[in-house]
PDB file of C-alpha atoms in Angstrom:
ATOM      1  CA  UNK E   1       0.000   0.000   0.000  1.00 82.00           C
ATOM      2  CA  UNK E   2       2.843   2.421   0.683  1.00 85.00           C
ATOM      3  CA  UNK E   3       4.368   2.007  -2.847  1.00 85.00           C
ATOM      4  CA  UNK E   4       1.096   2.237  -4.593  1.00 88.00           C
ATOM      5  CA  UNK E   5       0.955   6.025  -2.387  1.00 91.00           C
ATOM      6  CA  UNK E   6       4.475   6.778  -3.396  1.00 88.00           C
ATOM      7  CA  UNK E   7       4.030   5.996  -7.355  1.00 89.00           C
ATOM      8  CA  UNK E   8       0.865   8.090  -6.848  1.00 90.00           C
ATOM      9  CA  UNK E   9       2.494  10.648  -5.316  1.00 90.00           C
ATOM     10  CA  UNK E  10       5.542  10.681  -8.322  1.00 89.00           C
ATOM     11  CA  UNK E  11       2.886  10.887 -10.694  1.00 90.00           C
ATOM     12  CA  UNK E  12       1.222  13.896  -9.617  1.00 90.00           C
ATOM     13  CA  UNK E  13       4.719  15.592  -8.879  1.00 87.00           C
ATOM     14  CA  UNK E  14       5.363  15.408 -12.290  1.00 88.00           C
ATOM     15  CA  UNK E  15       2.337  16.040 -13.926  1.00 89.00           C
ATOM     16  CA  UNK E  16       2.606  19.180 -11.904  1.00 86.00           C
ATOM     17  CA  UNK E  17       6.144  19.675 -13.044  1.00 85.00           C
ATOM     18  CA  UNK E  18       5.240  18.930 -16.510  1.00 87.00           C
ATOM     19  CA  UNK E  19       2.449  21.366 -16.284  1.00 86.00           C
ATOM     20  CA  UNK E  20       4.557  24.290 -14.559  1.00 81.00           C
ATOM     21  CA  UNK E  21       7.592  23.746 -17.241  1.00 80.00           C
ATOM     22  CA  UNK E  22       4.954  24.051 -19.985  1.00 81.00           C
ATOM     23  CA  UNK E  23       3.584  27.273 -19.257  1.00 79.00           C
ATOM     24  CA  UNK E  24       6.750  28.644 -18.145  1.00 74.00           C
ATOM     25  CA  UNK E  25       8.868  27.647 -21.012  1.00 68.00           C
ATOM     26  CA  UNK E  26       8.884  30.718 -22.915  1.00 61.00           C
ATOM     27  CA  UNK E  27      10.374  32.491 -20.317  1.00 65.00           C
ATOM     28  CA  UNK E  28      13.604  30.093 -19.927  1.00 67.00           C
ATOM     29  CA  UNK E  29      17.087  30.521 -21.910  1.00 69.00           C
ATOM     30  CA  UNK E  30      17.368  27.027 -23.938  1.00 70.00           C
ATOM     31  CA  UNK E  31      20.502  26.567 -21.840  1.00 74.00           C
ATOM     32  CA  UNK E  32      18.082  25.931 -18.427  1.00 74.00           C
ATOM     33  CA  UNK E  33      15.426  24.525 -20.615  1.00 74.00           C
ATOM     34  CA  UNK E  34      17.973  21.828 -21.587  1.00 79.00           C
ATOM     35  CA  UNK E  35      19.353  21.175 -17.888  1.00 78.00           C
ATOM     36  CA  UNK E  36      15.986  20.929 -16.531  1.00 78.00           C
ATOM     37  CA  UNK E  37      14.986  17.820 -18.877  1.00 80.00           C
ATOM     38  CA  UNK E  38      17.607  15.810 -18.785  1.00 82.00           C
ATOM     39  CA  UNK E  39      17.229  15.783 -15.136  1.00 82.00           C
ATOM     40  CA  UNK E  40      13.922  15.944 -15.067  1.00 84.00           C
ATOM     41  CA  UNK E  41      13.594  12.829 -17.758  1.00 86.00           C
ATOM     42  CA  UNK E  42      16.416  10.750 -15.981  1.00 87.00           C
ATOM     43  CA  UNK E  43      15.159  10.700 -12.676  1.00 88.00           C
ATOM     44  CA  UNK E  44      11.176  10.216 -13.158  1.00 89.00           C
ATOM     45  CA  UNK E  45      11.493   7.596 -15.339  1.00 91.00           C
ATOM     46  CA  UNK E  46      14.099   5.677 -13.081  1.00 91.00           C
ATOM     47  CA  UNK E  47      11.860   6.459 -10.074  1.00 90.00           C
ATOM     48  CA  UNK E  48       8.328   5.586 -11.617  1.00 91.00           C
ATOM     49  CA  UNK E  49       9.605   2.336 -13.434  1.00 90.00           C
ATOM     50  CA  UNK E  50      10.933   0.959  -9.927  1.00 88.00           C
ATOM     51  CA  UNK E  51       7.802   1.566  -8.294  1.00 88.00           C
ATOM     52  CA  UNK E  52       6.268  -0.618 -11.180  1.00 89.00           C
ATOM     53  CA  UNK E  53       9.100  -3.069 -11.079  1.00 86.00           C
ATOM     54  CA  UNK E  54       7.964  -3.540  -7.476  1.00 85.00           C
ATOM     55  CA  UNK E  55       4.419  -3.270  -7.585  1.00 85.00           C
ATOM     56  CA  UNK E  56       4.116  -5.530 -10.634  1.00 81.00           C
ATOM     57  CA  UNK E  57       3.526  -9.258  -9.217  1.00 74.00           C
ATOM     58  CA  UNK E  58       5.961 -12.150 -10.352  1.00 68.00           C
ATOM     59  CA  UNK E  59       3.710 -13.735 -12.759  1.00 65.00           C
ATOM     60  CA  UNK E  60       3.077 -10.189 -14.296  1.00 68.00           C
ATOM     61  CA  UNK E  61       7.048 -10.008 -15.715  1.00 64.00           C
ATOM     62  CA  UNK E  62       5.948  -9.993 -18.838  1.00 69.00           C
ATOM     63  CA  UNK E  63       5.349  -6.742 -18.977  1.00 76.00           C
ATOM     64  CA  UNK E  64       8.664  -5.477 -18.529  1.00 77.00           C
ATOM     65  CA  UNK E  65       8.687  -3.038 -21.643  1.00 85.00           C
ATOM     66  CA  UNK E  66       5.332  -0.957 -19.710  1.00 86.00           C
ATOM     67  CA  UNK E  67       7.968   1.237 -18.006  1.00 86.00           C
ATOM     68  CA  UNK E  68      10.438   1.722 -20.575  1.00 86.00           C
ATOM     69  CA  UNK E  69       8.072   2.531 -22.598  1.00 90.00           C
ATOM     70  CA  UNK E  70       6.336   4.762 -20.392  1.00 91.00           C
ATOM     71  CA  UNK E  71      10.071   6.445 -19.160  1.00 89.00           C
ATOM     72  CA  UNK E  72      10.451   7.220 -23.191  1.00 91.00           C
ATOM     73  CA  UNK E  73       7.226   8.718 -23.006  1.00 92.00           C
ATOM     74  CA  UNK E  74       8.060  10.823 -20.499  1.00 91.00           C
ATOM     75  CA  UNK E  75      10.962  11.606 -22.485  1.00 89.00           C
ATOM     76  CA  UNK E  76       9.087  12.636 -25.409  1.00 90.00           C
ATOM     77  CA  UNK E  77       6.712  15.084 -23.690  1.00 89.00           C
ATOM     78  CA  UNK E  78       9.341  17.227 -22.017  1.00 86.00           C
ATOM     79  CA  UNK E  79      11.816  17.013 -24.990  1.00 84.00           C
ATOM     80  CA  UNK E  80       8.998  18.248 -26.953  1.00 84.00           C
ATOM     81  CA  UNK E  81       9.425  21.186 -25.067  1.00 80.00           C
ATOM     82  CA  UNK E  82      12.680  22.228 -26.320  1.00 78.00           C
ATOM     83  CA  UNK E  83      14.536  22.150 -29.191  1.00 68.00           C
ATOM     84  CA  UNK E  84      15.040  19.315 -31.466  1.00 63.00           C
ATOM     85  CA  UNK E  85      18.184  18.046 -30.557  1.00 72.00           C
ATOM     86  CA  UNK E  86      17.563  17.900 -26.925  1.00 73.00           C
ATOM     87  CA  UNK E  87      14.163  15.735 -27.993  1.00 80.00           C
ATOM     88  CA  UNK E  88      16.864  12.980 -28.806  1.00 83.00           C
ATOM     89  CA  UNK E  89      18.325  13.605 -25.734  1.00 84.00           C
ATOM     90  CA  UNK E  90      15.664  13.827 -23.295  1.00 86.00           C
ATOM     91  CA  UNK E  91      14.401  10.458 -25.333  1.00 88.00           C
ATOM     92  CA  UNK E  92      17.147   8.564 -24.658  1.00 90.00           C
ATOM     93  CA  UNK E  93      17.722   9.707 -20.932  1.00 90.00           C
ATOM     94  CA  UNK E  94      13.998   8.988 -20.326  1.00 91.00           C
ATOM     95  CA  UNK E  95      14.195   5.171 -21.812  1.00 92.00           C
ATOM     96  CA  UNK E  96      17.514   4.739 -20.008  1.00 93.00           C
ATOM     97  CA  UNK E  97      15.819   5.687 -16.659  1.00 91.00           C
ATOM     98  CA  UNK E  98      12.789   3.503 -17.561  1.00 91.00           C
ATOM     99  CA  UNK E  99      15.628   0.889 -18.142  1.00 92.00           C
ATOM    100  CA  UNK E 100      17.562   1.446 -14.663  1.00 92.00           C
ATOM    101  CA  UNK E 101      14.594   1.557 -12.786  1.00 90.00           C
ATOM    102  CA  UNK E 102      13.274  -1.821 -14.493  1.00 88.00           C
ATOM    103  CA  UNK E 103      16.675  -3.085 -13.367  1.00 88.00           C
ATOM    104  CA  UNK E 104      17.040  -1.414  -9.542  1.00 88.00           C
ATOM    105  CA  UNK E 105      13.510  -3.319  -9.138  1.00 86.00           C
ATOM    106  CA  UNK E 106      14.208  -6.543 -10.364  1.00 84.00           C
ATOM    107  CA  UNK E 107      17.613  -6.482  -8.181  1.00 85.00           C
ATOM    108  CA  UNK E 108      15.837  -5.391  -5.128  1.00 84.00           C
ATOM    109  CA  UNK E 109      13.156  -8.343  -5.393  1.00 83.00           C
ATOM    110  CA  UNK E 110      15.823 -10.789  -6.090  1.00 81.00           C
ATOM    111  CA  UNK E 111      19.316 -10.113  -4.970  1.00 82.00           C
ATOM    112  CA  UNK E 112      20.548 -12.820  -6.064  1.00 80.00           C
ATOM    113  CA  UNK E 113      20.452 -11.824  -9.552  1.00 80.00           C
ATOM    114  CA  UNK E 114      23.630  -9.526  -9.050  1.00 81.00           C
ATOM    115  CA  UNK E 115      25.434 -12.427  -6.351  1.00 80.00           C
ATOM    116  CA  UNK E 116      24.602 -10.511  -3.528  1.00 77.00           C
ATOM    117  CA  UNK E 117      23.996 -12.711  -0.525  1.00 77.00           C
ATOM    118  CA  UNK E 118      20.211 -12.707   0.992  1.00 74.00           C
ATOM    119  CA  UNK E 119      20.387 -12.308   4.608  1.00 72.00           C
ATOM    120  CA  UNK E 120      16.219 -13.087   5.027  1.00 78.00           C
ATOM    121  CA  UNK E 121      13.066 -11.890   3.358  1.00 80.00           C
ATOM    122  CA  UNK E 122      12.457  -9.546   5.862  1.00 84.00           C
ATOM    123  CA  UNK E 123      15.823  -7.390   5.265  1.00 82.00           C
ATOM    124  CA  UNK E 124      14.797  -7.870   1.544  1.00 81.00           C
ATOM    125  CA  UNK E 125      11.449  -5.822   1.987  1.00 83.00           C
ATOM    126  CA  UNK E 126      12.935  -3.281   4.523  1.00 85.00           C
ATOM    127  CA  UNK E 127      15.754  -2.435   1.065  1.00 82.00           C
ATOM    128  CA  UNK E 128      12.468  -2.381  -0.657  1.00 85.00           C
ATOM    129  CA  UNK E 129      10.589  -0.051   1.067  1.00 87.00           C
ATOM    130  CA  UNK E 130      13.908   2.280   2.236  1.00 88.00           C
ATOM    131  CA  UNK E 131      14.682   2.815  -1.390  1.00 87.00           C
ATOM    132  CA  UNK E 132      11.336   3.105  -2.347  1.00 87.00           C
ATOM    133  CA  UNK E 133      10.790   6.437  -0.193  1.00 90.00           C
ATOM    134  CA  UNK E 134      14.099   7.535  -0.619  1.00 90.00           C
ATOM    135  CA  UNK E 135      13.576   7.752  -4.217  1.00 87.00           C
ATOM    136  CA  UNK E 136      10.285   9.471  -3.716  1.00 88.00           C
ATOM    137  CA  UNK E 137      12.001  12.234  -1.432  1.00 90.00           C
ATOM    138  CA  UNK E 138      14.915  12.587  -4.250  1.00 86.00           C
ATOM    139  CA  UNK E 139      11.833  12.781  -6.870  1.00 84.00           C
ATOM    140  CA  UNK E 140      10.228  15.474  -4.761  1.00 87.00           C
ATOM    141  CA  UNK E 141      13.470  17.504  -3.988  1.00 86.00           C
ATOM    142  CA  UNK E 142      13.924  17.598  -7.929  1.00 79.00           C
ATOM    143  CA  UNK E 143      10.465  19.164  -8.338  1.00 79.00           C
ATOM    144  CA  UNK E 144      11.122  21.678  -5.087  1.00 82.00           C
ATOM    145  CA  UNK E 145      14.038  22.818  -7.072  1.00 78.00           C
ATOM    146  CA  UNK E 146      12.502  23.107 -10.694  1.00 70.00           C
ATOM    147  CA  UNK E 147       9.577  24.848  -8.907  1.00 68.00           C
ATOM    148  CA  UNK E 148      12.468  27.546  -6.941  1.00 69.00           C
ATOM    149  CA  UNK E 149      14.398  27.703 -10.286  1.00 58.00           C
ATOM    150  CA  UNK E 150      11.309  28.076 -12.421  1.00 53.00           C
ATOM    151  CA  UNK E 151       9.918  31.368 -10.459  1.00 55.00           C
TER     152      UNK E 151
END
């Protein structure tokens, strides 16, 4: 239940982000316009595909490619933004975040994918849930900061 609050809290963030960033664009030099997305479409992807990777039951792996697809979507919208070439770039930092968090996610629900010794189940979901709201802080301290930055 408290990762299904966290995604939904990520996903507001940056709706709100997106929003903000949209109507404020004019008024940014391309130079800011460009820092803000790539940091903007590395870390919500990254952040929003772990909480899938780890809300996403076993038998549901199949359905790895919903967030990388969804980080490059992400991508897309604020690289649409900008100027063309940072649309490439904000692309491929938004499917390479959808790709890391896919990754972090699978790691954390089975260490033993990297050789990393499992001490018990229950330190397992304490990693889990630590990372899980420190991520959502991080995600939040990025939108603080666009918010400051944008104003």
């Amino acid at each position: 239940m408290l990762i299904i609050m966290l995604f939904s809290w990520n996903l507001i963030g940056l709706g709100l982000v997106y929003r903000i960033f949209k109507k404020k664009n004019l008024s940014f030099d391309d130079r800011f316009s460009m820092t803000m997305c790539m940091a903007i479409t590395m870390i919500s992807p990254l952040i929003i595909a772990l909480h899938i990777e780890l809300l996403l039951p076993g038998s549901l792996k199949a359905l790895f490619l919903i967030p990388i697809l969804l980080g490059l979507l992400i991508g897309w919208k604020f690289g649409s933004l900008i100027k063309a070439p940072a649309l490439l770039t904000s692309i491929y930092n938004g499917t390479m975040g959808g790709i890391m968090g896919t990754m972090l996610g699978a790691v954390l629900q089975n260490p033993a994918l990297c050789n990393i010794p499992i001490e018990s189940e229950a330190m397992m979901t304490a990693n889990m849930y630590s990372l899980a709201i420190f991520t959502t802080f991080l995600h939040t301290l990025v939108f603080i900061l666009s918010q400051i930055n944008g104003q």
